[in-house]
XYZ file of C-alpha atoms in Angstrom:
632
model
C 126.548 100.000 149.147
C 128.027 100.219 145.682
C 127.078 103.853 145.042
C 127.036 107.129 146.946
C 123.288 107.232 147.491
C 122.952 103.547 148.364
C 125.686 104.058 150.956
C 123.911 107.138 152.309
C 120.531 105.443 152.780
C 121.715 102.012 153.955
C 121.375 102.839 157.663
C 117.873 104.240 157.235
C 116.555 101.035 155.624
C 118.457 98.669 157.924
C 117.243 96.836 161.023
C 118.020 100.057 162.942
C 115.627 102.160 160.868
C 113.521 103.260 163.861
C 116.579 104.672 165.592
C 117.793 106.364 162.405
C 114.477 107.949 161.459
C 113.645 108.964 165.034
C 116.843 110.981 165.374
C 116.430 112.372 161.853
C 112.913 113.668 162.547
C 114.007 115.385 165.763
C 116.917 117.045 163.920
C 114.589 118.175 161.121
C 112.122 119.721 163.603
C 114.896 121.583 165.427
C 116.245 122.817 162.068
C 112.792 124.174 161.190
C 112.534 125.913 164.556
C 115.996 127.412 164.025
C 114.902 128.793 160.645
C 111.743 130.248 162.186
C 113.888 131.817 164.902
C 115.860 133.592 162.140
C 112.665 135.422 161.187
C 112.099 136.431 164.796
C 115.699 137.658 165.030
C 115.282 139.754 161.876
C 112.151 141.365 163.277
C 113.840 141.954 166.650
C 116.837 143.522 164.886
C 114.502 145.864 163.038
C 112.802 146.833 166.302
C 116.163 147.534 167.946
C 117.379 149.738 165.092
C 114.028 151.517 165.037
C 114.156 152.188 168.807
C 117.638 153.637 168.343
C 116.514 155.823 165.419
C 113.457 157.115 167.362
C 115.277 157.531 170.662
C 115.091 161.362 170.464
C 111.671 161.481 168.816
C 109.327 163.746 170.847
C 106.490 161.263 170.420
C 108.618 158.519 172.053
C 107.772 158.952 175.717
C 109.771 155.945 176.985
C 112.883 155.798 174.742
C 115.134 153.971 177.240
C 112.526 151.363 178.074
C 111.857 150.743 174.376
C 115.576 150.411 173.668
C 116.196 148.025 176.559
C 113.117 145.965 175.751
C 114.172 145.567 172.106
C 117.757 144.676 173.090
C 116.596 142.211 175.761
C 114.197 140.510 173.370
C 116.957 140.216 170.777
C 119.320 138.614 173.315
C 116.622 136.162 174.454
C 115.965 135.147 170.860
C 119.680 134.626 170.237
C 119.865 132.415 173.323
C 116.760 130.501 172.251
C 118.100 129.906 168.764
C 121.784 129.252 169.453
C 121.725 127.616 172.872
C 118.292 126.067 172.538
C 117.453 124.937 169.034
C 120.968 124.736 167.537
C 122.666 123.423 170.689
C 120.110 120.661 171.226
C 120.163 119.861 167.504
C 123.936 119.445 167.742
C 123.474 116.897 170.524
C 121.032 114.883 168.432
C 123.099 115.188 165.259
C 126.276 113.981 167.003
C 124.286 111.108 168.497
C 123.088 110.193 165.003
C 126.683 110.467 163.773
C 127.919 108.147 166.520
C 125.224 105.511 165.974
C 125.449 105.610 162.166
C 129.207 105.276 162.266
C 128.997 102.378 164.734
C 126.449 100.573 162.547
C 128.456 101.100 159.355
C 131.722 100.141 161.044
C 130.044 96.972 162.283
C 128.850 96.070 158.780
C 132.352 96.424 157.359
C 133.895 94.450 160.214
C 131.344 91.674 159.739
C 132.071 91.632 156.005
C 135.847 91.633 156.426
C 135.880 88.993 159.169
C 133.411 86.492 157.720
C 133.962 82.753 157.220
C 134.995 83.505 153.640
C 138.287 85.063 154.888
C 137.396 88.242 152.984
C 140.127 90.245 154.727
C 142.698 87.732 153.460
C 141.449 87.716 149.875
C 141.387 91.520 149.757
C 145.065 91.619 150.693
C 146.015 88.951 148.151
C 144.160 90.376 145.172
C 146.974 92.720 144.107
C 147.013 93.306 140.388
C 143.412 92.312 139.798
C 140.942 95.017 138.877
C 137.175 94.896 138.575
C 135.495 97.677 136.605
C 138.591 99.806 137.036
C 138.615 99.467 140.836
C 141.646 97.864 142.452
C 140.771 94.495 143.971
C 143.175 95.146 146.823
C 142.277 98.597 148.227
C 145.069 100.556 149.866
C 144.970 101.417 153.583
C 141.880 99.418 154.524
C 142.271 100.403 158.186
C 142.111 104.083 157.248
C 139.023 103.508 155.110
C 137.169 101.660 157.866
C 138.004 104.210 160.558
C 138.813 107.706 159.296
C 136.877 107.601 156.017
C 133.700 106.231 157.594
C 133.914 108.749 160.443
C 134.474 111.685 158.086
C 131.834 110.507 155.631
C 129.061 110.019 158.181
C 129.764 113.341 159.888
C 129.944 115.177 156.574
C 126.757 113.579 155.287
C 124.771 114.571 158.391
C 126.092 118.129 158.138
C 125.159 118.224 154.459
C 121.642 116.968 155.173
C 121.130 119.542 157.939
C 122.355 122.264 155.580
C 119.858 121.240 152.918
C 117.083 121.124 155.503
C 118.123 124.603 156.641
C 117.917 125.921 153.089
C 114.422 124.502 152.580
C 113.011 125.715 155.890
C 114.621 129.141 155.510
C 113.168 129.558 152.055
C 109.772 128.766 153.515
C 109.783 130.895 156.676
C 112.009 133.767 155.565
C 110.494 133.879 152.095
C 107.044 133.998 153.626
C 108.017 136.984 155.787
C 109.650 138.785 152.839
C 106.433 138.461 150.876
C 104.486 139.712 153.879
C 106.668 142.857 154.165
C 106.931 143.424 150.411
C 105.787 146.682 148.833
C 105.526 148.158 145.328
C 108.567 149.618 143.620
C 108.605 152.447 141.131
C 109.192 151.020 137.669
C 107.953 147.580 138.729
C 104.329 148.512 139.228
C 103.207 145.435 137.235
C 104.427 143.322 140.165
C 102.136 145.128 142.578
C 103.010 144.830 146.239
C 105.497 142.045 145.507
C 108.011 144.407 143.876
C 110.560 144.595 146.724
C 110.314 140.836 147.423
C 110.964 140.061 143.744
C 114.037 142.333 143.822
C 115.345 140.468 146.886
C 114.719 137.022 145.403
C 116.287 138.079 142.096
C 119.448 139.330 143.819
C 119.753 136.042 145.697
C 118.971 133.959 142.592
C 121.719 135.689 140.590
C 124.408 136.075 143.240
C 124.274 132.707 145.013
C 124.158 130.264 142.037
C 126.906 132.132 140.164
C 129.273 131.852 143.101
C 128.172 128.280 143.787
C 129.453 127.297 140.326
C 132.834 128.796 141.182
C 132.807 126.912 144.477
C 131.978 123.642 142.688
C 135.005 123.940 140.409
C 137.264 124.616 143.368
C 135.563 121.756 145.237
C 136.484 119.231 142.520
C 140.115 120.220 142.856
C 139.861 119.853 146.626
C 138.282 116.402 146.297
C 141.051 115.068 144.054
C 143.752 116.487 146.291
C 142.023 115.130 149.403
C 141.959 111.603 147.954
C 145.656 111.863 147.084
C 146.396 113.218 150.558
C 144.510 110.346 152.220
C 146.400 107.769 150.166
C 149.765 109.356 150.960
C 149.026 109.669 154.689
C 147.690 106.119 154.850
C 150.818 104.720 153.204
C 153.089 106.651 155.560
C 151.128 105.591 158.626
C 151.092 101.981 157.444
C 154.873 101.971 157.050
C 155.297 103.430 160.550
C 153.057 100.710 161.955
C 155.056 98.068 160.111
C 158.317 99.538 161.440
C 157.246 99.226 165.064
C 156.180 95.630 164.493
C 159.593 94.700 163.117
C 161.770 97.236 164.894
C 164.033 94.491 166.259
C 164.887 93.267 162.780
C 165.573 96.826 161.585
C 167.890 97.379 164.537
C 169.600 93.999 164.159
C 170.310 94.600 160.469
C 171.200 98.263 161.060
C 168.595 99.148 158.497
C 167.705 102.546 159.940
C 169.215 104.360 156.959
C 167.114 102.474 154.424
C 164.029 102.857 156.608
C 164.670 106.582 156.978
C 164.971 107.025 153.202
C 161.683 105.169 152.754
C 159.962 107.407 155.298
C 161.333 110.517 153.614
C 160.014 109.351 150.258
C 156.571 108.560 151.654
C 156.371 111.826 153.581
C 157.478 113.649 150.441
C 154.208 112.533 148.836
C 152.311 113.960 151.804
C 154.208 117.243 151.636
C 153.589 117.748 147.900
C 149.872 117.022 148.202
C 149.634 119.205 151.295
C 151.291 122.121 149.517
C 148.810 121.907 146.643
C 145.919 121.529 149.059
C 147.032 124.599 151.038
C 147.115 126.738 147.889
C 143.592 125.756 146.896
C 142.330 126.196 150.470
C 143.903 129.667 150.695
C 142.269 130.679 147.419
C 138.942 129.289 148.558
C 139.130 131.126 151.890
C 139.748 134.428 150.086
C 136.859 133.741 147.724
C 134.544 132.943 150.644
C 135.480 136.062 152.665
C 134.810 138.344 149.693
C 131.570 136.522 148.982
C 130.362 136.934 152.581
C 131.143 140.671 152.652
C 129.342 141.362 149.384
C 126.380 139.216 150.479
C 125.967 140.870 153.891
C 126.644 144.494 152.914
C 125.496 144.838 149.305
C 123.201 142.040 148.204
C 121.269 142.020 151.491
C 120.769 145.789 151.761
C 120.609 146.596 148.047
C 117.104 145.411 147.018
C 115.251 147.194 149.860
C 117.230 150.419 149.313
C 115.177 151.316 146.232
C 111.763 151.383 147.988
C 113.363 153.056 151.043
C 114.749 155.844 148.832
C 111.297 156.181 147.287
C 109.949 156.550 150.830
C 107.750 153.478 150.291
C 108.979 151.766 153.463
C 110.167 152.899 156.864
C 113.674 152.503 158.273
C 112.411 149.667 160.461
C 110.967 147.848 157.461
C 114.170 148.495 155.479
C 116.422 147.023 158.197
C 114.051 144.108 158.806
C 113.920 143.323 155.090
C 117.704 143.535 154.756
C 118.185 141.215 157.748
C 115.654 138.803 156.260
C 117.533 138.777 152.941
C 120.802 138.231 154.785
C 119.319 135.377 156.814
C 118.071 133.855 153.548
C 121.410 134.236 151.762
C 123.239 132.487 154.586
C 121.490 129.083 154.314
C 121.331 129.327 150.518
C 125.083 129.887 150.564
C 125.607 126.871 152.755
C 127.005 124.865 149.838
C 129.630 127.536 149.288
C 130.610 127.654 152.944
C 131.008 123.881 153.261
C 132.336 123.058 149.799
C 135.707 121.958 151.284
C 133.797 119.663 153.641
C 131.697 118.374 150.737
C 134.893 117.641 148.828
C 136.171 115.700 151.836
C 132.815 113.910 152.138
C 132.942 112.809 148.506
C 136.556 111.715 148.872
C 135.737 109.662 151.977
C 132.623 108.211 150.352
C 134.612 107.215 147.281
C 137.134 105.320 149.406
C 134.392 103.611 151.418
C 132.480 102.661 148.250
C 135.623 101.251 146.626
C 136.156 99.093 149.714
C 132.517 97.935 149.700
C 132.742 97.021 146.007
C 136.018 95.159 146.565
C 134.480 93.218 149.471
C 131.545 92.249 147.303
C 133.803 91.044 144.498
C 135.757 88.662 146.740
C 132.683 86.934 148.145
C 133.329 84.171 145.593
C 137.113 83.800 145.824
C 137.494 81.403 142.897
C 135.602 83.708 140.513
C 137.522 86.665 141.893
C 140.970 85.128 141.343
C 140.022 84.003 137.838
C 140.113 87.668 136.868
C 143.893 87.666 137.221
C 144.903 84.036 136.751
C 143.849 80.382 136.844
C 141.772 79.385 139.867
C 139.842 76.144 139.796
C 140.119 74.520 143.220
C 137.374 72.217 144.453
C 136.930 71.334 148.126
C 134.742 68.545 149.434
C 134.425 65.953 152.185
C 134.606 62.174 152.366
C 134.204 59.528 155.018
C 136.676 60.154 157.843
C 137.981 56.587 157.501
C 139.648 57.548 154.211
C 141.420 60.587 155.694
C 142.562 63.525 153.521
C 142.813 63.138 149.736
C 144.393 65.448 147.138
C 143.976 64.834 143.405
C 145.387 66.533 140.328
C 146.628 69.544 142.253
C 148.570 72.210 140.349
C 149.741 75.442 141.964
C 150.453 78.573 139.932
C 151.288 82.217 140.373
C 149.226 85.173 139.193
C 148.792 85.555 135.433
C 146.658 83.894 132.796
C 149.758 82.424 131.126
C 151.282 81.067 134.352
C 152.583 77.491 134.410
C 152.402 75.186 137.455
C 155.316 75.437 139.864
C 154.071 72.453 141.890
C 152.030 69.402 140.923
C 150.587 66.566 143.000
C 148.667 63.846 141.142
C 147.334 61.715 143.972
C 148.117 62.174 147.666
C 146.373 60.414 150.545
C 146.866 60.993 154.255
C 145.213 58.296 156.349
C 143.791 58.908 159.795
C 146.504 59.042 162.455
C 149.325 59.330 159.914
C 152.168 61.810 160.473
C 153.711 63.154 157.254
C 156.940 65.114 157.019
C 157.115 67.569 154.079
C 160.578 68.152 152.672
C 162.030 70.032 149.710
C 164.398 72.801 148.751
C 163.716 76.343 149.923
C 161.213 77.922 147.558
C 159.997 74.580 146.217
C 156.417 75.254 147.337
C 156.073 73.467 150.684
C 154.200 76.306 152.395
C 152.205 76.997 149.222
C 151.004 73.379 149.266
C 149.806 73.687 152.872
C 148.054 76.954 152.022
C 146.373 75.432 148.974
C 145.046 72.474 150.967
C 143.502 74.964 153.407
C 142.016 77.161 150.658
C 144.485 79.986 151.203
C 146.373 79.802 147.900
C 144.690 81.785 145.115
C 145.942 80.367 141.819
C 145.894 76.830 140.458
C 143.544 73.870 140.196
C 142.782 70.538 141.816
C 140.508 68.612 144.186
C 140.853 68.395 147.967
C 138.601 66.135 150.053
C 138.708 66.592 153.822
C 137.682 63.879 156.293
C 134.090 64.500 157.227
C 133.398 65.780 160.730
C 137.074 66.275 161.573
C 138.297 69.587 163.012
C 141.420 70.960 161.321
C 144.055 73.286 162.734
C 146.690 75.292 160.799
C 149.741 76.488 162.760
C 152.110 78.841 160.923
C 155.676 79.863 161.750
C 154.947 83.533 162.452
C 152.598 83.883 165.397
C 150.851 87.278 165.731
C 148.816 87.534 168.911
C 145.745 89.782 169.205
C 145.433 92.003 172.256
C 143.254 89.713 174.406
C 143.753 87.720 177.609
C 146.067 84.715 177.727
C 143.097 82.394 178.194
C 141.469 83.776 175.052
C 144.745 83.287 173.172
C 144.780 79.608 174.134
C 141.089 79.157 173.293
C 141.357 80.691 169.802
C 139.521 80.289 167.466
C 136.901 79.400 170.088
C 135.717 81.820 172.761
C 136.981 81.751 176.345
C 133.547 80.548 177.530
C 133.877 77.197 175.721
C 136.659 75.942 177.980
C 137.062 76.065 181.755
C 140.024 77.652 183.501
C 141.153 74.187 184.571
C 141.200 72.925 180.988
C 143.180 75.958 179.799
C 145.607 75.697 182.700
C 146.204 72.015 181.913
C 146.868 72.852 178.264
C 149.346 75.586 179.235
C 151.161 73.196 181.549
C 151.388 70.429 178.961
C 152.510 72.939 176.326
C 155.411 74.149 178.468
C 153.934 77.457 179.643
C 152.955 76.479 183.160
C 154.687 79.540 184.626
C 152.020 81.757 183.040
C 148.940 79.960 184.404
C 148.372 82.531 187.154
C 148.231 85.319 184.530
C 145.891 83.652 182.056
C 142.985 85.951 182.908
C 145.046 89.067 182.169
C 145.202 90.926 178.881
C 148.713 92.222 179.548
C 151.641 91.675 181.887
C 153.706 94.533 183.269
C 151.972 96.916 180.864
C 152.837 94.883 177.763
C 150.499 92.853 175.568
C 151.175 89.128 175.282
C 152.500 89.576 171.759
C 155.364 91.568 173.306
C 155.736 89.489 176.457
C 156.129 86.057 174.852
C 159.249 85.176 172.886
C 159.109 83.435 169.519
C 159.617 80.050 171.136
C 156.990 80.727 173.794
C 154.493 81.739 171.137
C 155.032 78.381 169.453
C 154.528 76.638 172.801
C 151.268 78.594 173.021
C 150.283 76.954 169.725
C 150.927 73.542 171.309
C 148.643 74.517 174.179
C 145.910 75.431 171.665
C 146.296 72.084 169.887
C 146.158 70.109 173.142
C 143.108 72.044 174.335
C 141.088 71.820 171.136
C 142.080 68.310 170.020
C 141.880 68.718 166.227
C 141.793 65.608 164.038
C 143.834 67.171 161.228
C 146.874 69.308 161.989
C 148.998 71.377 159.594
C 152.349 72.525 160.966
C 154.056 75.127 158.760
C 157.404 75.649 160.485
C 155.366 75.817 163.683
C 158.384 74.723 165.757
C 161.019 76.727 163.887
C 161.822 78.985 166.866
C 162.456 76.063 169.240
C 165.747 74.343 169.962
C 166.249 70.627 169.343
C 165.042 69.484 172.769
C 162.055 71.816 172.695
C 161.091 70.512 169.236
C 161.090 66.992 170.595
C 158.891 68.112 173.515
C 156.639 69.930 171.003
C 156.059 66.733 169.005
C 155.887 64.462 172.044
C 153.131 66.559 173.636
C 151.009 66.252 170.519
C 151.791 62.546 170.167
C 150.874 61.795 173.781
C 147.720 63.893 174.083
C 146.190 63.858 170.583
C 145.606 60.234 169.600
C 144.521 59.455 166.032
C 145.518 62.942 164.865
C 146.690 63.340 161.253
C 149.741 65.616 161.011
C 151.231 67.238 157.909
C 154.363 69.153 158.875
C 156.722 71.459 156.978
C 160.168 71.849 158.573
C 163.560 73.180 157.538
C 165.308 70.040 158.779
C 166.474 67.467 156.230
C 165.210 64.627 158.457
C 162.280 64.643 160.869
C 162.859 64.720 164.619
C 162.644 61.582 166.746
C 161.476 61.070 170.279
C 163.904 60.986 173.205
C 163.895 57.173 172.972
C 164.724 57.234 169.266
C 161.221 56.343 168.089
C 159.938 58.010 164.935
C 157.197 60.577 165.185
C 156.505 60.551 161.448
C 155.201 57.691 159.296
C 155.740 59.094 155.798
C 157.615 61.708 153.815
C 156.164 64.028 151.199
C 159.041 65.152 148.976
C 158.942 68.059 146.549
C 161.487 67.828 143.758
C 161.435 69.094 140.177
C 158.049 70.759 140.843
C 156.424 67.429 141.724
C 155.141 66.360 145.135
C 155.296 62.637 145.897
C 154.622 60.728 149.090
C 156.208 57.509 150.370
C 156.707 55.708 153.688
C 159.425 57.032 155.938
C 162.788 55.402 155.239
C 164.204 54.005 158.475
C 167.942 54.104 159.141
C 168.882 50.581 160.284
C 171.885 49.574 162.396
C 174.750 48.064 160.371
C 174.359 44.662 162.093
C 170.665 44.399 161.146
C 171.425 45.481 157.589
C 174.011 42.664 157.284
C 171.558 40.096 158.598
C 168.914 41.186 156.097
C 171.385 41.075 153.212
C 172.456 37.541 154.170
C 168.833 36.489 154.456
C 167.903 37.908 151.047
C 168.602 34.659 149.108
C 166.182 32.793 151.309
C 163.329 34.463 149.509
C 160.806 37.154 150.257
C 158.292 34.623 151.485
C 160.210 34.193 154.753
C 159.851 37.907 155.590
C 156.426 38.837 154.215
C 155.884 41.828 156.512
C 159.314 43.490 156.459
C 159.404 46.696 154.355
C 162.664 48.173 155.608
C 165.672 49.335 153.662
C 168.812 51.272 154.370
C 168.785 54.973 153.580
């Protein structure tokens, strides 16, 4: 779906092609019947005008009956066309719109939410461009929802308009040729003189004005794209505000936020003003065009043979109505040029998103466009645990230098490692890189084969699903029983919520609003206890808990997840201990001077034991071959 036409035909060559073509054929048949009904309406209009003109004719013995019959037939034909053919066609066209949009929306959701973490890479590709298209498209939510909806609806309307033009040219043109007569001065055309005059008037008038409409349409398209970008940015900032409204209130940042909103809405207002001017001009152009088409172009060609007394009044009115009914579909592009401009704008935004999604399917190649990216991920026997070799982390830019290096790190099975370092030293970046979520750098990471890993971050954002589903993530709620989930909630410290675990909300609020920061981190403990990963990454995952709750956090994992390997980033200078004073962690990974190094945890010894060891030192190391303790 890298181009307009490939995007347009994707649904019709997909696995749903029978559905797509079935609805399309029905719509095409109803469009043809509607065009044929236009011919019947033109003839009925001619009969009605003729019955009015001959109402007082002495030869007309039943003038009232003729008038009422003509009027009744005309009304029936209007009902047949508008309520029958066009109304039913609208039902089928909106059904096609709904199904096409659902299919296309599903394709984009599948692409964004694949195992490649495409949604993540799209958001972290800022600055990179591929063939002039930004690697990180703006307002992806707007593109997936509003742009797809507008594009599919506009495309179906455009296709029906084209079908209407073709069928009208066939049926109406056929009738014009049938009613055609010779015209003085155009005798060489024979009986096709009046039809040629009608076709010539249409061929000159419609294309000339279509060119004007196209120029105005290009302006509308550019302004529509700018308007969509401005509205998407403003809406995105509003959404962000409501997600962090507490922090805005706590910092009294309403003034700054207000200024930001005013600036963003200013972009909307400027684009809207320009768009209104062009739309006003286009509306005036269209109204004048319609008047000239209906009153001059339609009635002009047949006036010549009527003045020459070559055709009757009935034939003149019928011919004029036929020309008018032919001008209308041929002018369809003029009437919907604003919608076409919107269609093209929406299609452009959808195509840009599709191209960006395609480019990030190979993340390493994608990130190499804007920096160094040469990470290699593999597996090794689970006995050897997790291994990291020659790891260097960088920021974006081809001339970037490593801000963190790790030559050789090993984490054996069952080992708990505490990661420490100054703020901004790269602790979180290291965890992200191990999990394939850091874009720039190089190195090798070998995971233990067959071991499930789990990454718990500090900020917990909960989707709007039931509490049971929140505990089961990333698995589905069907993979664990209610009893298993309830046990995990109890062990994690959320036993009070067990009775609500089947609910999606509590007291009208989603769980993301119900649970506090500390409770969300207890929810993470419940997930870990339920799913029993073999490799656990904790990135400030207990930062919202108090000292006692942090101990309970670690103790729950220690008690219920045997042989688990833990790598934990915390703000504390020293790792927490159990309530009995026992160490949870076995080693420390320190980051200093842009280098990560790992060593066994240094144990603080009582002064008495330190004195004994110092006195025993002269006796030789051979008397204490297994002691590896020293004072911190």
